Short mmCIF file of C-alpha atoms in Angstrom, two decimals:
data_model
loop_
_atom_site.label_atom_id
_atom_site.label_comp_id
_atom_site.label_asym_id
_atom_site.label_seq_id
_atom_site.Cartn_x
_atom_site.Cartn_y
_atom_site.Cartn_z
CA GLN A 1 -21.54 10.79 -94.10
CA VAL A 2 -18.29 8.89 -93.57
CA GLN A 3 -16.70 8.10 -90.21
CA LEU A 4 -13.00 7.31 -90.17
CA VAL A 5 -10.89 5.59 -87.53
CA GLU A 6 -7.11 5.36 -87.84
CA SER A 7 -4.86 2.76 -86.23
CA GLY A 8 -1.32 1.49 -86.47
CA GLY A 9 0.63 4.46 -85.20
CA GLY A 10 3.46 4.09 -82.75
CA SER A 11 7.13 4.64 -82.11
CA VAL A 12 9.85 3.33 -84.38
CA GLN A 13 13.53 3.95 -84.99
CA ALA A 14 14.75 5.70 -88.11
CA GLY A 15 14.87 3.31 -91.03
CA GLY A 16 11.98 1.28 -89.70
CA SER A 17 8.49 0.72 -91.05
CA LEU A 18 4.91 1.20 -89.94
CA ARG A 19 1.59 0.48 -91.57
CA LEU A 20 -1.31 2.78 -90.82
CA SER A 21 -4.85 1.61 -91.32
CA CYS A 22 -8.06 3.58 -91.66
CA ALA A 23 -11.46 1.96 -91.24
CA ALA A 24 -14.37 3.76 -92.86
CA SER A 25 -18.04 3.40 -92.05
CA GLY A 26 -20.84 3.50 -94.57
CA ARG A 27 -21.87 1.59 -97.64
CA THR A 28 -20.54 4.14 -100.13
CA PHE A 29 -16.84 3.89 -99.33
CA SER A 30 -15.97 3.21 -102.96
CA SER A 31 -17.47 6.59 -103.89
CA TYR A 32 -14.78 8.46 -101.97
CA SER A 33 -11.24 9.38 -102.73
CA MET A 34 -9.11 8.77 -99.67
CA PHE A 35 -6.26 10.76 -98.21
CA TRP A 36 -3.54 10.68 -95.62
CA PHE A 37 -2.43 13.98 -94.10
CA ARG A 38 0.00 14.67 -91.30
CA GLN A 39 0.71 17.46 -88.87
CA ALA A 40 3.97 17.83 -86.99
CA PRO A 41 4.26 19.97 -83.85
CA GLY A 42 4.38 23.65 -84.76
CA LYS A 43 3.79 22.97 -88.44
CA GLU A 44 0.82 23.16 -90.76
CA ARG A 45 -1.05 20.04 -91.76
CA GLU A 46 0.24 18.67 -95.04
CA SER A 47 -1.02 16.21 -97.60
CA VAL A 48 0.98 12.98 -97.65
CA ALA A 49 -0.82 10.73 -100.12
CA ARG A 50 -4.14 10.28 -101.86
CA ILE A 51 -5.86 7.53 -103.78
CA SER A 52 -8.76 7.58 -106.19
CA ARG A 53 -12.05 5.76 -105.69
CA SER A 54 -10.95 2.70 -107.64
CA GLY A 55 -7.38 2.81 -106.39
CA GLY A 56 -6.10 3.30 -109.91
CA THR A 57 -4.64 6.73 -109.29
CA THR A 58 -2.36 7.75 -106.47
CA SER A 59 -0.42 10.88 -105.62
CA TYR A 60 2.32 11.52 -103.05
CA ALA A 61 4.09 14.43 -101.47
CA ASP A 62 7.66 14.73 -102.74
CA SER A 63 8.95 14.16 -99.22
CA VAL A 64 7.53 10.62 -99.09
CA LYS A 65 7.76 9.43 -102.69
CA GLY A 66 9.46 6.08 -102.94
CA ARG A 67 9.05 5.43 -99.20
CA PHE A 68 5.28 5.50 -98.57
CA THR A 69 2.55 3.57 -100.38
CA ILE A 70 -1.17 4.25 -100.13
CA SER A 71 -3.63 1.47 -100.94
CA ARG A 72 -7.26 0.60 -100.36
CA GLU A 73 -9.58 -2.38 -100.10
CA ASN A 74 -13.06 -1.27 -101.07
CA ALA A 75 -14.61 -4.60 -100.08
CA LYS A 76 -13.37 -4.04 -96.52
CA ASN A 77 -13.85 -0.25 -96.35
CA MET A 78 -10.16 0.12 -95.55
CA VAL A 79 -7.33 2.38 -96.64
CA TYR A 80 -3.69 1.88 -95.71
CA LEU A 81 -0.45 3.79 -95.62
CA GLN A 82 2.68 1.64 -95.72
CA MET A 83 5.59 3.73 -94.47
CA ASN A 84 9.13 2.46 -95.05
CA SER A 85 12.55 3.98 -94.44
CA LEU A 86 11.06 6.27 -91.84
CA LYS A 87 12.91 9.43 -90.86
CA PRO A 88 12.67 11.56 -87.73
CA GLU A 89 11.05 14.27 -89.85
CA ASP A 90 8.13 11.89 -90.49
CA THR A 91 7.14 12.31 -86.85
CA ALA A 92 3.61 13.70 -86.80
CA VAL A 93 -0.03 12.96 -86.15
CA TYR A 94 -1.34 11.19 -89.23
CA TYR A 95 -4.93 11.71 -90.32
CA CYS A 96 -7.11 9.73 -92.67
CA ALA A 97 -9.56 11.78 -94.72
CA ALA A 98 -12.23 11.29 -97.36
CA ASP A 99 -13.87 13.36 -100.05
CA LEU A 100 -15.87 12.79 -103.19
CA GLU A 101 -13.26 14.77 -105.14
CA PHE A 102 -9.70 13.52 -105.70
CA SER A 103 -8.13 16.94 -106.25
CA VAL A 104 -9.67 18.69 -103.26
CA GLY A 105 -7.38 20.73 -101.05
CA VAL A 106 -9.17 20.07 -97.76
CA PRO A 107 -11.22 16.86 -97.66
CA LYS A 108 -14.64 16.96 -96.04
CA TYR A 109 -14.36 14.03 -93.62
CA TRP A 110 -11.56 13.42 -91.13
CA GLY A 111 -10.49 10.85 -88.60
CA GLN A 112 -9.10 11.65 -85.17
CA GLY A 113 -5.50 10.92 -86.06
CA THR A 114 -2.81 8.52 -84.93
CA GLN A 115 0.62 9.48 -83.61
CA VAL A 116 3.76 8.36 -85.41
CA THR A 117 7.08 9.00 -83.70
CA VAL A 118 10.39 8.24 -85.39
CA SER A 119 13.53 8.40 -83.27
CA SER A 120 17.05 8.82 -84.59
#
């Protein structure tokens, strides 16, 4: 079982930056691939970024490539999402998720989410 708690959301103007953090419980954090998803009002939840157990492999949605960076610190049970050059269309609730499989469509464990609002 993994419990996830996101932080770092907030309001920012277009072009600005935010760094989301996700704290994971449990002693087996390094066994899990980690994910960031987001859901905008009236839209389906979408995958934003994912990172493998070691951090050696990452994958991004086309809409955020070159602007967002996912990283992790296994010693601290933490995963991060650095978001630069934010756009109003990045406004959404951002969720941290975990699963034993990197290529899974819907991870097994989810956090409660943190709101990101980008104004023009």
